[in-house]
C-alpha positions as CSV (number, residue, x, y, z in Angstrom):
1,M,-5.4,-23.2,30.6
2,S,-1.9,-23.3,29.1
3,L,0.0,-20.0,28.5
4,S,0.3,-20.9,24.8
5,R,-3.5,-20.9,24.4
6,S,-3.8,-17.6,26.2
7,L,-1.3,-15.9,23.9
8,V,-2.6,-14.4,20.6
9,D,-3.5,-17.1,18.2
10,V,-0.9,-17.1,15.4
11,R,-2.5,-19.8,13.3
12,P,-3.3,-17.3,10.5
13,L,0.4,-16.5,10.1
14,R,1.3,-20.2,9.7
15,T,-1.6,-21.1,7.4
16,S,-1.8,-18.1,5.1
17,P,1.4,-16.6,3.6
18,V,-0.9,-14.0,1.8
19,F,-2.3,-12.9,5.2
20,R,1.2,-12.8,6.6
21,R,2.4,-10.4,3.9
22,L,-0.8,-8.3,4.2
23,L,-0.3,-8.0,8.0
24,I,3.3,-6.9,7.7
25,G,2.5,-4.3,5.1
26,R,-0.5,-3.0,7.1
27,T,1.4,-2.8,10.3
28,V,4.2,-0.8,8.8
29,S,1.7,1.5,7.1
30,V,-0.1,2.1,10.5
31,L,3.3,3.1,11.9
32,G,3.7,5.6,9.1
33,G,0.1,6.9,9.7
34,F,0.8,7.6,13.4
35,M,4.0,9.4,12.5
36,T,2.1,11.6,10.0
37,M,-0.6,12.3,12.5
38,V,2.0,13.7,15.0
39,T,3.9,15.5,12.2
40,V,0.8,17.2,10.9
41,M,-0.2,18.4,14.4
42,Y,3.3,19.6,15.0
43,Q,3.5,21.5,11.7
44,V,0.1,23.1,12.1
45,W,0.8,24.2,15.7
46,D,4.3,25.4,14.8
47,T,2.9,27.5,11.9
48,T,-0.2,28.9,13.6
49,R,0.1,28.6,17.4
50,S,-3.7,28.1,17.3
51,T,-5.7,25.4,18.9
52,A,-8.5,26.1,16.4
53,W,-6.2,25.0,13.6
54,T,-4.9,21.9,15.4
55,G,-8.6,21.0,16.1
56,A,-9.2,21.4,12.3
57,V,-6.7,18.6,11.7
58,G,-9.1,16.1,13.3
59,L,-11.9,17.5,11.3
60,A,-9.9,17.1,8.1
61,Q,-9.3,13.4,9.0
62,A,-12.8,12.6,10.1
63,L,-15.1,14.4,7.6
64,P,-14.0,12.5,4.4
65,L,-14.5,9.1,6.2
66,V,-18.0,10.1,7.3
67,V,-19.0,11.7,4.0
68,F,-17.6,9.2,1.5
69,G,-17.6,6.0,3.7
70,L,-20.9,4.4,2.7
71,F,-20.5,5.3,-1.0
72,A,-17.0,3.8,-0.9
73,G,-18.5,0.7,0.6
74,A,-21.0,0.5,-2.2
75,W,-18.2,0.8,-4.7
76,A,-16.2,-1.9,-3.0
77,D,-19.2,-4.2,-3.2
78,R,-19.4,-3.8,-7.0
79,A,-15.7,-4.1,-7.9
80,D,-12.6,-6.3,-7.4
81,R,-11.8,-5.4,-3.8
82,R,-8.1,-6.0,-4.3
83,R,-8.0,-3.4,-7.1
84,V,-9.9,-0.9,-5.0
85,Y,-7.5,-1.3,-2.1
86,L,-4.4,-1.0,-4.3
87,T,-5.8,2.2,-5.9
88,A,-6.6,3.7,-2.5
89,T,-3.1,2.8,-1.3
90,V,-1.4,4.5,-4.2
91,G,-3.6,7.6,-3.6
92,Q,-2.6,7.7,0.0
93,A,1.1,7.4,-0.9
94,V,0.8,10.2,-3.4
95,C,-0.7,12.4,-0.7
96,S,2.2,11.6,1.6
97,L,4.7,12.4,-1.1
98,A,2.9,15.8,-1.6
99,L,3.1,16.4,2.2
100,A,6.8,15.5,2.1
101,A,7.4,17.9,-0.8
102,Q,5.7,20.8,1.1
103,G,7.5,19.8,4.2
104,F,10.9,20.2,2.5
105,T,10.0,23.5,0.8
106,G,7.8,25.0,3.6
107,R,5.8,27.0,1.1
108,V,2.3,25.6,1.4
109,P,-0.2,27.4,3.7
110,V,-1.9,25.5,6.5
111,A,-5.2,25.2,4.5
112,G,-3.2,23.4,1.8
113,V,-1.7,21.0,4.3
114,L,-5.2,20.2,5.7
115,S,-6.5,19.7,2.1
116,L,-3.8,17.1,1.6
117,V,-4.7,15.5,4.9
118,A,-8.4,15.4,3.9
119,A,-7.5,13.9,0.5
120,Q,-5.4,11.2,2.1
121,S,-8.3,10.5,4.5
122,A,-10.7,10.2,1.5
123,F,-8.5,7.6,-0.1
124,G,-8.4,5.8,3.3
125,A,-12.2,5.8,3.3
126,L,-12.1,4.2,-0.1
127,G,-9.6,1.5,0.9
128,A,-11.1,0.5,4.3
129,P,-14.3,-1.1,3.1
130,A,-12.3,-3.1,0.5
131,A,-9.8,-4.3,3.2
132,G,-12.8,-5.4,5.4
133,V,-13.4,-8.4,3.1
134,F,-9.9,-9.7,3.1
135,L,-9.8,-11.8,6.2
136,P,-13.1,-13.7,5.7
137,R,-12.0,-14.5,2.2
138,L,-8.4,-15.5,3.1
139,L,-8.9,-17.3,6.4
140,P,-11.2,-20.1,7.6
141,K,-14.1,-18.7,9.6
142,E,-12.7,-20.1,12.9
143,Q,-9.5,-18.1,12.3
144,V,-11.0,-14.7,11.4
145,A,-11.1,-13.5,15.1
146,A,-7.4,-14.5,15.4
147,G,-6.5,-12.6,12.3
148,L,-8.3,-9.5,13.6
149,A,-6.5,-9.8,16.9
150,L,-3.2,-10.0,15.1
151,Q,-4.1,-6.8,13.3
152,Q,-5.2,-5.1,16.5
153,V,-2.0,-6.0,18.4
154,G,0.1,-4.6,15.6
155,G,-2.0,-1.4,15.4
156,Q,-1.9,-0.9,19.2
157,A,1.9,-1.5,19.2
158,M,2.3,1.1,16.5
159,M,0.2,3.5,18.4
160,L,2.8,3.3,21.2
161,L,5.8,3.4,18.9
162,G,4.7,5.8,16.1
163,P,4.3,9.0,18.0
164,A,7.5,8.5,20.0
165,L,9.5,7.7,16.8
166,A,7.9,10.8,15.1
167,G,9.1,13.0,17.9
168,V,12.7,11.7,17.6
169,L,12.7,12.0,13.8
170,L,11.2,15.5,13.9
171,G,14.0,16.6,16.2
172,W,16.7,15.1,14.1
173,F,15.5,15.5,10.5
174,G,12.4,17.7,10.3
175,I,8.9,17.3,9.0
176,G,9.8,16.4,5.4
177,V,11.6,13.2,6.4
178,C,8.6,12.0,8.5
179,Y,6.2,12.5,5.7
180,L,8.5,10.7,3.3
181,L,8.8,7.7,5.5
182,D,5.0,7.5,5.6
183,A,4.9,7.5,1.8
184,L,7.5,4.6,1.8
185,S,5.4,2.7,4.3
186,F,2.5,2.6,1.8
187,G,4.9,0.9,-0.6
188,L,5.0,-2.1,1.8
189,A,1.2,-2.0,2.2
190,F,1.0,-2.1,-1.6
191,Y,3.4,-5.1,-1.8
192,G,1.4,-6.9,1.0
193,A,-1.8,-6.6,-1.0
194,F,-0.4,-7.1,-4.5
195,G,-0.2,-10.9,-4.0
196,L,-3.9,-11.1,-3.2
197,P,-6.1,-13.0,-5.6
198,A,-8.9,-11.1,-7.3
199,L,-11.7,-10.6,-4.8
200,P,-14.9,-9.7,-6.6
201,P,-18.1,-9.7,-4.5
202,E,-19.8,-13.1,-4.0
203,G,-23.4,-12.7,-4.8
204,E,-25.4,-9.9,-6.4
205,P,-23.2,-6.8,-6.8
206,S,-24.2,-3.5,-5.1
207,R,-26.4,-1.1,-6.9
208,P,-24.5,2.1,-7.9
209,G,-24.7,5.3,-5.9
210,L,-27.2,6.1,-3.1
211,G,-29.3,3.0,-3.8
212,G,-26.4,0.7,-3.0
213,A,-25.6,2.6,0.2
214,L,-29.2,2.5,1.4
215,D,-29.2,-1.3,0.8
216,G,-26.3,-1.6,3.3
217,L,-28.2,0.5,5.8
218,R,-31.3,-1.6,5.4
219,F,-29.2,-4.7,6.2
220,L,-27.9,-3.1,9.3
221,A,-31.3,-2.0,10.4
222,G,-32.7,-5.6,9.9
223,H,-29.8,-7.8,11.2
224,R,-30.2,-7.8,15.0
225,V,-26.8,-9.1,15.9
226,V,-24.7,-6.8,13.6
227,R,-26.9,-3.9,14.6
228,G,-26.5,-4.7,18.3
229,A,-22.7,-4.9,17.9
230,L,-22.5,-1.4,16.4
231,I,-25.0,0.0,18.9
232,T,-22.9,-1.4,21.7
233,D,-19.8,0.3,20.2
234,L,-21.6,3.6,20.0
235,A,-22.8,3.2,23.6
236,A,-19.2,2.7,24.8
237,T,-17.8,5.7,22.8
238,V,-20.5,8.3,22.6
239,L,-21.6,7.9,26.2
240,S,-18.2,7.5,27.9
241,F,-15.2,8.3,25.7
242,P,-12.8,9.9,28.2
243,V,-9.9,11.6,26.2
244,S,-11.3,15.1,26.2
245,L,-11.6,14.9,30.0
246,F,-8.0,13.9,30.7
247,P,-6.6,17.4,31.1
248,L,-9.4,18.5,33.4
249,V,-9.3,15.3,35.5
250,N,-5.5,15.6,35.7
251,D,-5.9,19.1,37.1
252,E,-8.8,18.2,39.5
253,R,-7.4,15.0,40.9
254,F,-3.6,14.7,40.2
255,G,-2.2,18.1,40.5
256,G,-2.0,19.0,36.8
257,D,1.4,17.3,36.3
258,P,2.0,17.1,32.5
259,R,3.9,13.8,32.9
260,T,0.8,12.2,34.4
261,L,-1.3,13.6,31.5
262,G,1.0,12.1,29.0
263,L,0.7,8.7,30.6
264,F,-3.1,8.6,30.3
265,L,-3.2,7.8,26.6
266,S,-0.2,5.5,26.9
267,A,-2.0,3.5,29.6
268,L,-4.9,2.9,27.3
269,A,-2.5,1.7,24.6
270,V,-0.6,-0.5,27.0
271,G,-3.9,-2.2,28.0
272,G,-4.8,-2.7,24.4
273,V,-1.5,-4.3,23.5
274,A,-1.6,-6.6,26.5
275,A,-5.2,-7.7,25.9
276,T,-4.6,-8.5,22.2
277,A,-1.3,-10.2,23.0
278,L,-3.3,-12.5,25.4
279,S,-6.4,-12.8,23.3
280,G,-5.9,-16.5,22.2
281,S,-8.4,-18.0,24.6
282,L,-11.1,-15.5,23.7
283,T,-10.6,-15.7,19.9
284,R,-10.7,-19.5,20.1
285,L,-13.8,-19.4,22.2
286,G,-16.0,-18.6,19.1
287,R,-18.5,-16.4,21.1
288,P,-17.7,-12.8,20.0
289,G,-21.1,-11.5,21.1
290,P,-20.8,-12.3,24.9
291,V,-17.1,-11.2,24.7
292,M,-18.1,-7.8,23.3
293,L,-20.8,-7.2,25.8
294,C,-18.7,-8.1,28.8
295,A,-15.7,-6.1,27.5
296,S,-17.9,-3.0,26.8
297,A,-19.4,-3.2,30.3
298,A,-15.9,-3.6,31.7
299,W,-14.8,-0.4,29.8
300,G,-17.7,1.5,31.5
301,V,-16.9,0.2,34.9
302,A,-13.2,1.0,34.6
303,L,-14.0,4.6,33.6
304,V,-16.4,5.0,36.6
305,L,-13.6,3.8,38.9
306,F,-11.1,6.1,37.2
307,G,-13.4,9.0,37.8
308,L,-13.5,8.2,41.5
309,A,-9.7,7.5,41.8
310,T,-7.6,9.8,43.9
311,S,-4.2,8.1,43.3
312,A,-2.5,8.7,40.0
313,W,-1.1,5.1,40.0
314,A,-4.6,3.7,40.6
315,G,-6.0,5.9,37.8
316,L,-3.3,4.7,35.4
317,A,-4.0,1.0,36.3
318,L,-7.7,1.5,35.6
319,L,-7.0,3.1,32.3
320,V,-4.9,0.0,31.4
321,V,-7.9,-2.1,32.2
322,A,-10.1,0.2,30.1
323,G,-7.7,0.0,27.2
324,A,-7.7,-3.8,27.4
325,A,-11.5,-3.9,27.5
326,D,-11.7,-1.6,24.5
327,A,-9.3,-3.6,22.4
328,T,-11.1,-6.8,23.2
329,A,-14.5,-5.3,22.3
330,V,-13.1,-4.0,19.0
331,V,-11.8,-7.4,18.0
332,A,-15.1,-9.0,19.0
333,R,-17.1,-6.3,17.1
334,S,-15.1,-6.8,13.9
335,T,-15.4,-10.6,14.2
336,I,-19.2,-10.2,14.4
337,V,-19.3,-7.9,11.4
338,Q,-17.0,-10.0,9.2
339,T,-18.5,-13.4,10.0
340,R,-22.2,-12.4,10.1
341,T,-22.4,-10.2,7.0
342,P,-22.9,-11.7,3.5
343,D,-19.9,-11.0,1.3
344,A,-21.9,-9.0,-1.2
345,L,-22.7,-6.5,1.6
346,L,-19.5,-6.6,3.5
347,G,-17.9,-3.5,2.0
348,R,-20.8,-1.3,3.0
349,V,-21.2,-2.8,6.4
350,T,-17.4,-2.4,7.0
351,A,-17.7,1.2,5.9
352,A,-20.5,1.7,8.5
353,E,-18.4,0.1,11.1
354,Q,-15.5,2.5,10.3
355,I,-17.8,5.5,10.5
356,V,-19.0,4.3,13.9
357,G,-15.5,3.8,15.0
358,Q,-14.5,7.3,13.9
359,A,-17.6,9.3,14.8
360,G,-18.3,7.7,18.2
361,P,-15.1,8.8,20.0
362,S,-15.4,12.3,18.4
363,L,-19.0,12.7,19.7
364,G,-18.0,11.2,23.0
365,N,-15.3,13.8,23.4
366,V,-17.9,16.5,22.7
367,R,-20.4,15.0,25.2
368,G,-17.7,14.7,27.9
369,G,-16.4,18.2,27.4
370,L,-19.9,19.8,27.5
371,L,-21.0,17.9,30.6
372,A,-17.7,18.6,32.4
373,G,-18.2,22.3,31.7
374,W,-21.5,22.2,33.5
375,T,-20.3,19.9,36.3
376,S,-16.8,18.5,36.7
377,G,-14.5,16.1,35.0
378,A,-15.0,13.4,37.5
379,T,-18.8,13.7,37.2
380,A,-18.6,13.5,33.4
381,L,-16.5,10.3,33.7
382,V,-18.7,8.6,36.3
383,T,-22.0,9.4,34.6
384,G,-20.7,8.4,31.2
385,G,-19.4,5.1,32.5
386,V,-22.7,4.3,34.3
387,L,-24.7,5.2,31.1
388,C,-22.4,3.0,29.1
389,V,-23.0,0.0,31.4
390,L,-26.8,0.6,31.3
391,A,-26.8,0.9,27.5
392,V,-24.8,-2.4,27.2
393,A,-27.2,-4.1,29.5
394,G,-30.1,-2.8,27.4
395,V,-28.6,-4.2,24.2
396,A,-27.9,-7.5,25.8
397,T,-31.5,-7.7,27.1
398,T,-33.1,-6.9,23.7
399,T,-30.6,-8.9,21.5
400,P,-30.6,-12.5,22.5
401,G,-28.6,-13.5,19.4
402,L,-25.7,-11.2,20.6
403,R,-25.5,-12.5,24.1
404,G,-26.1,-16.1,23.1
405,G,-22.8,-16.6,21.3
406,D,-22.3,-18.0,17.8
407,A,-25.1,-18.2,15.2
408,P,-25.2,-18.9,11.5
409,A,-24.3,-16.0,9.2
410,A,-27.6,-16.3,7.5
411,E,-29.6,-15.3,10.6
412,P,-33.0,-14.1,9.5
413,A,-33.2,-10.3,9.4
414,G,-35.9,-8.5,11.3
415,P,-36.7,-5.1,12.8
C-alpha cells in the first residue's frame, strides 16, 4: 500500500470549501479551549491551594453536558442546526470574555469562576449536537470518516500544543490574556460556520422537551449497531480508563519521577496524532465496525501490558499504542453514529455520544482509583484492560452488524 493512501485522507479539504473553513475554525477553537482548561486549573489552584476546588473544575465542565445534552439534542433536531451552533458559539465566546474580564480584575471568587466555566460548558452542550450533523450533510458518505479523522488529528494536535502554549502565555502575560485569546478563537469558529447553508432536520422534527429526548433514547435502544458502538466505547472507558492511576503507577513502577508522570498523557496524545495522521487506509476501508472493535480491544491489551511494564520507556511506548487505538476507535465510533443515524435523530444521538464520551472516562477514573485503593495501581490497570477486552468480545459476539462491516443506514431496529 502506498504511503499516500496511508496518510490521512484529505479529499474533504479539496472537495468542500465549507468543510475546510469549518475545520480551521474548529481547530483554532479547540486550541483556545485547551488553553482555557489549563488557565482555569491554574487560577483555581493559585487562589485556593485546594485539590477539592481543582476537582470541582471537572465537575463544572461535565455536569452541564450530562444534564442538558439530550435536551439540547432534541432542540437541534427541531431547528436550523446552523443557527443553533452559531448561537452556542456566541454564548461560549461571551463566557470567555467574562472569564477574561475577571482575570484582568481578579475580583471574582472561585465559585464565580466555576459558574462561568459551567455556563460555557452548557453552551458547548448546546452546540455539540448541532455540529454533529454537519459532516453527513456537507460530505459524501464515503468521505465522512475522512472528515472525522481530519477533525480528530486537529484536536489531538491541539491537545499537545494548547497546554504548553497556555503555560508559556501564563508566565508572560497572566490569566486574562489566555482567556481573551480563547474568546477570539470562537470568532474563527463563528466565521467557519457562518458560511454553512441552512440545515433544518430532514424528516419529522423532534418532539419538544422530554418526549423528544426519549425518542432519541428509544432509537439507541433499538438500533443494534449504533447501540453496540456506544457500549463498546463505554467498555473501553468505564472499565479501563487509566489517567487517575498514572501517579500511583509512576510511584510503584517508575520511581515517582514527575518528568515521567508528565510524559504519560503526552504519550497518549502522540499516539492519537500518529494514528489519525496515518488513518487514510482505515477511513477508505468503509468498515468502521470491525475497525472500532479491533481498536478498542487493542486499547485494552496495551493497558494490560502497561500495567505489567517495568521499564519507563516500554510503558511510554505502550501508552503511545493505547493512544493510537483510542483515536482510531473514536473516529470509527463517530463514523458509525453519523452514517447510521437518520438525520432527524442525529442531534439527539450525537448528544448521547457526547455524554458517553464525557461520562465514560470520568467513571473510569473513579473505578480505577477505588480498585487501586483496595489493591494496587498495576492490578487496577491489568484487570481493567482484561475486562475491556472481554466486554469488546461480548459486543462483537452479540452484534453481528457491528463486526460485519458496512450496512445500510436504514437497518431495521430491534431489541
